[in-house]
PDB file of C-alpha atoms in Angstrom:
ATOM      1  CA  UNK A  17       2.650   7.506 -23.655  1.00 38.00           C
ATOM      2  CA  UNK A  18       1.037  10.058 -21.124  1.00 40.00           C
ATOM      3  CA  UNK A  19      -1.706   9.411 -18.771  1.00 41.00           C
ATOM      4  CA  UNK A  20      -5.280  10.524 -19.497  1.00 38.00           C
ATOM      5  CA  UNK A  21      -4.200  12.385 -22.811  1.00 38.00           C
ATOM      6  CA  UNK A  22      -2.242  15.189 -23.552  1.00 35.00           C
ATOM      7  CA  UNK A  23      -1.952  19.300 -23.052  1.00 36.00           C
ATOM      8  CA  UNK A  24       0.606  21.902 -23.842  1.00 33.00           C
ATOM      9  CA  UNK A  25       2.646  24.375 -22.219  1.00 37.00           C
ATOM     10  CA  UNK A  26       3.357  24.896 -18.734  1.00 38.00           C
ATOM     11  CA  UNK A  27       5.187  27.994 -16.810  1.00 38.00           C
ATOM     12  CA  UNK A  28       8.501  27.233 -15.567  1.00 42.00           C
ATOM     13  CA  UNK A  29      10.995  29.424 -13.800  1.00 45.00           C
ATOM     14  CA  UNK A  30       8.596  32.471 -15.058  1.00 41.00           C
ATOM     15  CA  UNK A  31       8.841  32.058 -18.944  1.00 43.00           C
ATOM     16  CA  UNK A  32       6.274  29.979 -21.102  1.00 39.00           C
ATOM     17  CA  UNK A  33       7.650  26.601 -22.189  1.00 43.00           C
ATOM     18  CA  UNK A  34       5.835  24.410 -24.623  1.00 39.00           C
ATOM     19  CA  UNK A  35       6.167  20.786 -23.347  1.00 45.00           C
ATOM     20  CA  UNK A  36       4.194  17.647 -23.673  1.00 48.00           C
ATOM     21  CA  UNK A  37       2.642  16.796 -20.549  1.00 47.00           C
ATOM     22  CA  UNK A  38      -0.524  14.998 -19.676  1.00 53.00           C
ATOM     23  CA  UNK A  39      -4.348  16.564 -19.043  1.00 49.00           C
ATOM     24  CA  UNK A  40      -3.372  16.040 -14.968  1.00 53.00           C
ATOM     25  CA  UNK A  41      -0.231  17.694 -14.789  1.00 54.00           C
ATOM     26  CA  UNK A  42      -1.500  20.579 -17.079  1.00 48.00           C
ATOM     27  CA  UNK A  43      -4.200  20.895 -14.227  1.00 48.00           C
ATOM     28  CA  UNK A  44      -1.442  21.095 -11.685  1.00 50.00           C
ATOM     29  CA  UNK A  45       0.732  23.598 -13.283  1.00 49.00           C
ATOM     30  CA  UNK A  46      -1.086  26.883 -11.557  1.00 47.00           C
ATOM     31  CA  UNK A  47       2.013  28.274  -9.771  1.00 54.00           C
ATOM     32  CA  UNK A  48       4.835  27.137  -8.142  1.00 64.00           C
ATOM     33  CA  UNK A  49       3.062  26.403  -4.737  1.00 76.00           C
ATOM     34  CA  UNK A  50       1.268  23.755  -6.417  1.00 82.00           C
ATOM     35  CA  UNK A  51       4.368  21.649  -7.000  1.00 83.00           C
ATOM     36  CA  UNK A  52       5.582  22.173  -3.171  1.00 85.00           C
ATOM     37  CA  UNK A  53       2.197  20.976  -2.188  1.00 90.00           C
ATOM     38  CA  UNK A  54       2.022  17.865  -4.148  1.00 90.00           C
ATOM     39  CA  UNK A  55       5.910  17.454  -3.727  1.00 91.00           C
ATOM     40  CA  UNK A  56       4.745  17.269   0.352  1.00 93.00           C
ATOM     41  CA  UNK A  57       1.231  15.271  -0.266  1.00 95.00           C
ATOM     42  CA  UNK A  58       3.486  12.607  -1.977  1.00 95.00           C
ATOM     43  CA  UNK A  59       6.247  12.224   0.798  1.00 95.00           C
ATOM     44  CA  UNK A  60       3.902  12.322   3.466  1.00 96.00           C
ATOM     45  CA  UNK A  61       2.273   9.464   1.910  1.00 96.00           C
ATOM     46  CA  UNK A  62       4.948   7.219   1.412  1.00 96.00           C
ATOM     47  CA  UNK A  63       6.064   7.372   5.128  1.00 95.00           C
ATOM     48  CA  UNK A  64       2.486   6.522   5.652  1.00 95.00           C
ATOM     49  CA  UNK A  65       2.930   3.854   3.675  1.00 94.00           C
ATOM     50  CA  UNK A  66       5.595   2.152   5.351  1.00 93.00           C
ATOM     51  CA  UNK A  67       3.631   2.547   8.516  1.00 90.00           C
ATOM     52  CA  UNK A  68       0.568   0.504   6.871  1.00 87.00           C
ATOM     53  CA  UNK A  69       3.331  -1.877   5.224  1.00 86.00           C
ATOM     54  CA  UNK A  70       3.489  -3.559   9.073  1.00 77.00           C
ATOM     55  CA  UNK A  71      -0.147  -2.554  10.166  1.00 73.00           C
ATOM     56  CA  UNK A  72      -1.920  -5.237   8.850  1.00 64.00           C
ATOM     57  CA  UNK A  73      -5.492  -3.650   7.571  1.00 67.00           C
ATOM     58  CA  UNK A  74      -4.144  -0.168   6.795  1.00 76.00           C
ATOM     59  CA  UNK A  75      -2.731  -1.121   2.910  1.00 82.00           C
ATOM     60  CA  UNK A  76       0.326   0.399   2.990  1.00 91.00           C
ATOM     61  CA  UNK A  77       1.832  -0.304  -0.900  1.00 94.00           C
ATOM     62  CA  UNK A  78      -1.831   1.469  -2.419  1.00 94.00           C
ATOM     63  CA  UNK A  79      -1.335   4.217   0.131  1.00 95.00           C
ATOM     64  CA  UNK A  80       2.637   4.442  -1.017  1.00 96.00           C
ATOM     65  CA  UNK A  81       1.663   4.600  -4.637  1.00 96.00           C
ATOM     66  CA  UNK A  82      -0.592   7.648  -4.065  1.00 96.00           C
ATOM     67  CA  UNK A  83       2.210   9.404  -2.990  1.00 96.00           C
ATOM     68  CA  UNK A  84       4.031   8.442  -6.365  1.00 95.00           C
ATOM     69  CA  UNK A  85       1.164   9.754  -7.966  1.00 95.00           C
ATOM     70  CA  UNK A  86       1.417  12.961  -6.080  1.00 94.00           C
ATOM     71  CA  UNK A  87       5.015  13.177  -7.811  1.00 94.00           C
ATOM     72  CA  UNK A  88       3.610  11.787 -11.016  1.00 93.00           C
ATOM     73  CA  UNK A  89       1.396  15.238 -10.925  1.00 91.00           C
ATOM     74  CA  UNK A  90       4.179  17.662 -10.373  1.00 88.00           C
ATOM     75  CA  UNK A  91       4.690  19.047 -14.045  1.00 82.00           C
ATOM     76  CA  UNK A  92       8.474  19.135 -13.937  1.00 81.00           C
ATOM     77  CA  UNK A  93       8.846  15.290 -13.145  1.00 86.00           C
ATOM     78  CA  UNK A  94       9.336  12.705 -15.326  1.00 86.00           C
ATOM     79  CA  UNK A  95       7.747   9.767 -14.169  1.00 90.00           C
ATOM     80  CA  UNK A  96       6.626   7.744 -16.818  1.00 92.00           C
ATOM     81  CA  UNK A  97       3.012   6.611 -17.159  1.00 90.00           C
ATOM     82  CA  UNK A  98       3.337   2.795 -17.407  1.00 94.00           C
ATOM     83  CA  UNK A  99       5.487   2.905 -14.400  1.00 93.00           C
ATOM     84  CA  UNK A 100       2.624   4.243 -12.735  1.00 93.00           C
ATOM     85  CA  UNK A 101       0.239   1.778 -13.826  1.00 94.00           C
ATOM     86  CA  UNK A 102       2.438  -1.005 -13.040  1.00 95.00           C
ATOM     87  CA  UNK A 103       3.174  -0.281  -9.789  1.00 95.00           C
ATOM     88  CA  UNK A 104      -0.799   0.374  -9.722  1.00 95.00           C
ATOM     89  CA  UNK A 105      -0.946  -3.100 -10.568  1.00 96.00           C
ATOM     90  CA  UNK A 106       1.431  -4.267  -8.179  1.00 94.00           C
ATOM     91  CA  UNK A 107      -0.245  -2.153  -5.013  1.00 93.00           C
ATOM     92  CA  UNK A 108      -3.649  -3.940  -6.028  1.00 93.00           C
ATOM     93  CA  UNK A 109      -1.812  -7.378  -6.326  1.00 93.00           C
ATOM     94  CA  UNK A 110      -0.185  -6.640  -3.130  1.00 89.00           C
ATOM     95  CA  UNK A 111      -3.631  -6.240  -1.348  1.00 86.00           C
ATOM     96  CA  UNK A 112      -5.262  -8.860  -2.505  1.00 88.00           C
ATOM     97  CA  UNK A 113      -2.471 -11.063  -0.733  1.00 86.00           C
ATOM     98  CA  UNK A 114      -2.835  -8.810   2.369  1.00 81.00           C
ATOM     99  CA  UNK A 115      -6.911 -10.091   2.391  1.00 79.00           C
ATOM    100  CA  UNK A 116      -5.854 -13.407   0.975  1.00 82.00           C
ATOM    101  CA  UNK A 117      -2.742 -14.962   2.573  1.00 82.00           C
ATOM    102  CA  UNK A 118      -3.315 -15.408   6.555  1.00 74.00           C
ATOM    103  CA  UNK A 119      -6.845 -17.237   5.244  1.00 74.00           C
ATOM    104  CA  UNK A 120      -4.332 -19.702   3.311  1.00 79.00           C
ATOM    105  CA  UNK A 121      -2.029 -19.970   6.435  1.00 78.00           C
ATOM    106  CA  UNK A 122      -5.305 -20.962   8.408  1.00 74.00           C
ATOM    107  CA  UNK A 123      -6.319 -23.718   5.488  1.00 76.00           C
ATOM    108  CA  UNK A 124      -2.213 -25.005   5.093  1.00 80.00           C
ATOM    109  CA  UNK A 125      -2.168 -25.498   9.066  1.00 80.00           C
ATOM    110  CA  UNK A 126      -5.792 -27.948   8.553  1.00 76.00           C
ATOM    111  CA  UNK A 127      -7.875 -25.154   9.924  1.00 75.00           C
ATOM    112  CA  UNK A 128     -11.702 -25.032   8.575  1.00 76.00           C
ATOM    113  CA  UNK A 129     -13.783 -22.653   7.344  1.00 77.00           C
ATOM    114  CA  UNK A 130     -14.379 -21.511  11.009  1.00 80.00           C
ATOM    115  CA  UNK A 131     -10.853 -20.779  11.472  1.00 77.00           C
ATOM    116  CA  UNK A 132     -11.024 -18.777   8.352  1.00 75.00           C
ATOM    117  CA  UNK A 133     -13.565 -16.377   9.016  1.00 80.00           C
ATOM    118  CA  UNK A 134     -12.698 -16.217  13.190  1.00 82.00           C
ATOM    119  CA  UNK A 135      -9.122 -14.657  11.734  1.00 77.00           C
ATOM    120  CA  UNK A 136     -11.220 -11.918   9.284  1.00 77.00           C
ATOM    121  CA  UNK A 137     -13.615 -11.040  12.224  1.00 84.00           C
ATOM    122  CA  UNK A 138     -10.309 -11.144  14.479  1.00 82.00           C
ATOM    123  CA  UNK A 139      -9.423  -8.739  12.037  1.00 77.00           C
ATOM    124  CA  UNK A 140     -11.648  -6.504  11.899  1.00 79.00           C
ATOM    125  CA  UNK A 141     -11.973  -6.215  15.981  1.00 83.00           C
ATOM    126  CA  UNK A 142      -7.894  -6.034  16.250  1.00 78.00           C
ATOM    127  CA  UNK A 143      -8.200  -3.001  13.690  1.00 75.00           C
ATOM    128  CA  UNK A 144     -10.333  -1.218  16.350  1.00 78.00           C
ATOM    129  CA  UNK A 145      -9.153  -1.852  19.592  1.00 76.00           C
ATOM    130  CA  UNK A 146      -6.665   0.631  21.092  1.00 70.00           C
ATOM    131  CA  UNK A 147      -4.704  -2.509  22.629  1.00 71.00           C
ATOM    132  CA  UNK A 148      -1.160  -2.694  21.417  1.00 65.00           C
ATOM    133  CA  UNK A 149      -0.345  -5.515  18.931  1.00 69.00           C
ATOM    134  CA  UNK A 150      -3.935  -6.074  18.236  1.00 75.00           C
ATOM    135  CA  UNK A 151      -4.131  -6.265  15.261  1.00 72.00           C
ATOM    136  CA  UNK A 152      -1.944  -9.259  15.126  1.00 72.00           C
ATOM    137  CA  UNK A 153      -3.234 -11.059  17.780  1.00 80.00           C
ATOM    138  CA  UNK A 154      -6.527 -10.424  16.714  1.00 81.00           C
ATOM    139  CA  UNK A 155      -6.431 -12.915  13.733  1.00 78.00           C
ATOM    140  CA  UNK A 156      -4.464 -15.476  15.875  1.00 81.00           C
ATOM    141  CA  UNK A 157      -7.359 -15.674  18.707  1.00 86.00           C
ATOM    142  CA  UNK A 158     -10.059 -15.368  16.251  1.00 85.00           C
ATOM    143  CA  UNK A 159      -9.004 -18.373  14.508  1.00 82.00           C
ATOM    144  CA  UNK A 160      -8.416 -20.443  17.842  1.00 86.00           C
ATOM    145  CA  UNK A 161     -12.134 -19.510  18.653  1.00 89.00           C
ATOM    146  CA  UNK A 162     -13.688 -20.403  15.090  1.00 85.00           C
ATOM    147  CA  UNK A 163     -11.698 -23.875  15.521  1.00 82.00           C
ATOM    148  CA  UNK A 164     -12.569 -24.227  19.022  1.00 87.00           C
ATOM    149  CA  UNK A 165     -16.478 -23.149  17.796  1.00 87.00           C
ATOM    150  CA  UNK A 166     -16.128 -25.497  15.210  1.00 82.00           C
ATOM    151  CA  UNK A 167     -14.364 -28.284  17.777  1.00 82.00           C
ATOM    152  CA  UNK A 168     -13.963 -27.457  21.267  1.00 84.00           C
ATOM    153  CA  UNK A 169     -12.647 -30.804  22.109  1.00 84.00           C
ATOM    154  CA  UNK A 170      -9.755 -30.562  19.457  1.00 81.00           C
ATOM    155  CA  UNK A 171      -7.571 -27.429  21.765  1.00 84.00           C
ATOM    156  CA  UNK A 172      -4.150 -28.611  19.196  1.00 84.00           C
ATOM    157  CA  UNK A 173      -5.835 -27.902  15.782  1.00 79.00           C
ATOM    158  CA  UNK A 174      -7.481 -24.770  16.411  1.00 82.00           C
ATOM    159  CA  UNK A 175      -4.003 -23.888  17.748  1.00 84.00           C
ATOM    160  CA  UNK A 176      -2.080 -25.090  15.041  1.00 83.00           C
ATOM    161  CA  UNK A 177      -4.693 -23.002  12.578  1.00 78.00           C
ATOM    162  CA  UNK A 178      -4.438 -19.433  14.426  1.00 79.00           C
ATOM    163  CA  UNK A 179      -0.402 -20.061  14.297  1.00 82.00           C
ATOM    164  CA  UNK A 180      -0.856 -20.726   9.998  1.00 81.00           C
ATOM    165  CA  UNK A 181      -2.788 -17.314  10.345  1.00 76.00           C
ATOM    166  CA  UNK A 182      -0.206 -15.815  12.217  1.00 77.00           C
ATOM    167  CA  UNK A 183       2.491 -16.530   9.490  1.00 83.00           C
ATOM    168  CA  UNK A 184       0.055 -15.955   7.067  1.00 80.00           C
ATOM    169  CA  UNK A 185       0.263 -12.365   8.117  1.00 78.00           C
ATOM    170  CA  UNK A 186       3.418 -12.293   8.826  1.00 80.00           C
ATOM    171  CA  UNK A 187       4.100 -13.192   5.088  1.00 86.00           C
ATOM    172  CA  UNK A 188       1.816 -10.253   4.049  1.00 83.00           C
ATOM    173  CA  UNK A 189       3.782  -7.494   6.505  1.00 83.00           C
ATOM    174  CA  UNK A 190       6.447  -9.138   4.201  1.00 89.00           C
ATOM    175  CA  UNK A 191       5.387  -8.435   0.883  1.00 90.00           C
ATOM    176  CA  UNK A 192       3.560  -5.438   1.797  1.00 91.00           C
ATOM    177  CA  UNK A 193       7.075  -3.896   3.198  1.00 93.00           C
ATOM    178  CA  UNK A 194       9.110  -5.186  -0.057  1.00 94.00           C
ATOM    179  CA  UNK A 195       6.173  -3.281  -2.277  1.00 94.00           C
ATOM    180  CA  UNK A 196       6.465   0.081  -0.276  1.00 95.00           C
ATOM    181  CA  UNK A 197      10.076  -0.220  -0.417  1.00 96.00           C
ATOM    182  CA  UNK A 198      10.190  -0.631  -4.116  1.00 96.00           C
ATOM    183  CA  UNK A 199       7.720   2.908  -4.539  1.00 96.00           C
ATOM    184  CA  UNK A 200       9.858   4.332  -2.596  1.00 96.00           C
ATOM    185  CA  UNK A 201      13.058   3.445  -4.449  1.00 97.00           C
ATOM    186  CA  UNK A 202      11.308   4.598  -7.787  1.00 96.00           C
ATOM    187  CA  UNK A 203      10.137   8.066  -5.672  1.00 95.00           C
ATOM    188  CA  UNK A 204      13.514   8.406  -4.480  1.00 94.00           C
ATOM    189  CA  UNK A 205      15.097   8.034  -8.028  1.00 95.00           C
ATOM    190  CA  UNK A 206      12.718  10.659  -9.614  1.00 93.00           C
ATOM    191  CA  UNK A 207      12.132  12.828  -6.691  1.00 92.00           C
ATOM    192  CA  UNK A 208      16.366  13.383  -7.139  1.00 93.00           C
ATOM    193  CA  UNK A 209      16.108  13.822 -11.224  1.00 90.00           C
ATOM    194  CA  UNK A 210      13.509  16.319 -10.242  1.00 86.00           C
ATOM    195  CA  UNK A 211      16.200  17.717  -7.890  1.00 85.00           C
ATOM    196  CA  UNK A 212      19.332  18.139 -10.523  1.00 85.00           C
ATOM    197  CA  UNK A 213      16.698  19.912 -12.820  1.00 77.00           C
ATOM    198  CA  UNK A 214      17.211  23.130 -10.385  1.00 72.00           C
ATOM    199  CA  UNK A 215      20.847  22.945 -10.066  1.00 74.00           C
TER     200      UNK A 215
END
């Protein structure tokens, strides 16, 4: 099964070969220049995402799998379609945890709603200030201040809250990493099929 239907013939090596490929790699089969492009687009993506894999807010496994759909596009590679759609899947499962998991931390550790949004709008600030580490401390101290909002005379909860967000993103660094890894073990494997094909 191909992705978005089907088209034949592309030019490889200078001679006309008829070959199933899908509607988006037929658009991508111009000249050769095309595939060193895309070849390029995709790597530079995946080392961007493993640098959004530990910089919580930047989405590093959707980022990742745009770069495996970079090499999905270059006509000579062989990626099949539902491995792109399941590691589609597994980039947009991977980001709702990122969202999803220091908020749980913040519950798990008895923090309230308070706690829960401080560590979003910690967030969001930590994502924007040039401050090094931000945008892991940011959560932390924004959930200390919604608990301390919520109950400025209990200083333990509203600690023990910003440390369940802390972990909480800690665990999504995790899985983020472990998703990034595994596009760029299934890059790695077709990027050197792709290889042998011009030996």
């Amino acid at each position: 099964m191909k992705l978005f239907g089907y088209a034949l013939g592309i030019y490889t090596g200078g001679n006309l070969e008829i070959k199933e490929v899908s509607t988006l790699k037929f658009m991508c089969t111009f000249n050769g220049k095309m595939e060193v492009f895309l070849f390029l687009l995709s790597l530079g993506l995946l080392l961007l995402g493993f640098v959004g894999a530990v910089i919580p807010g930047l989405s590093g496994p959707p980022i990742a799998w745009l770069g495996l759909l970079c090499l999905y596009l270059v006509p000579s590679t062989d990626i099949p379609s539902w491995m792109l759609v399941a590691t589609a899947i597994l980039a947009v499962l991977s980001l709702v945890l990122e969202w999803t998991v220091p908020a749980y931390g913040t519950k798990v550790f008895k923090g309230s709603k308070y706690g829960v949004r401080g560590s979003y709008v910690g967030m969001f600030v930590g994502m924007v200030l040039p401050i090094p580490f931000s945008m892991l401390l940011g959560p932390f101290l924004g959930a200390f201040i919604g608990e301390l909002m919520h109950d400025p005379q209990d200083r333990q909860r509203a600690i023990q809250a910003a440390f369940g967000t802390f972990l909480g993103f800690l665990f999504a660094i995790l899985i983020n990493f472990l998703m990034v890894s595994l596009v760029a073990l299934i890059w790695g494997y077709y990027t050197f099929i792709w290889m042998l094909s011009f030996w």
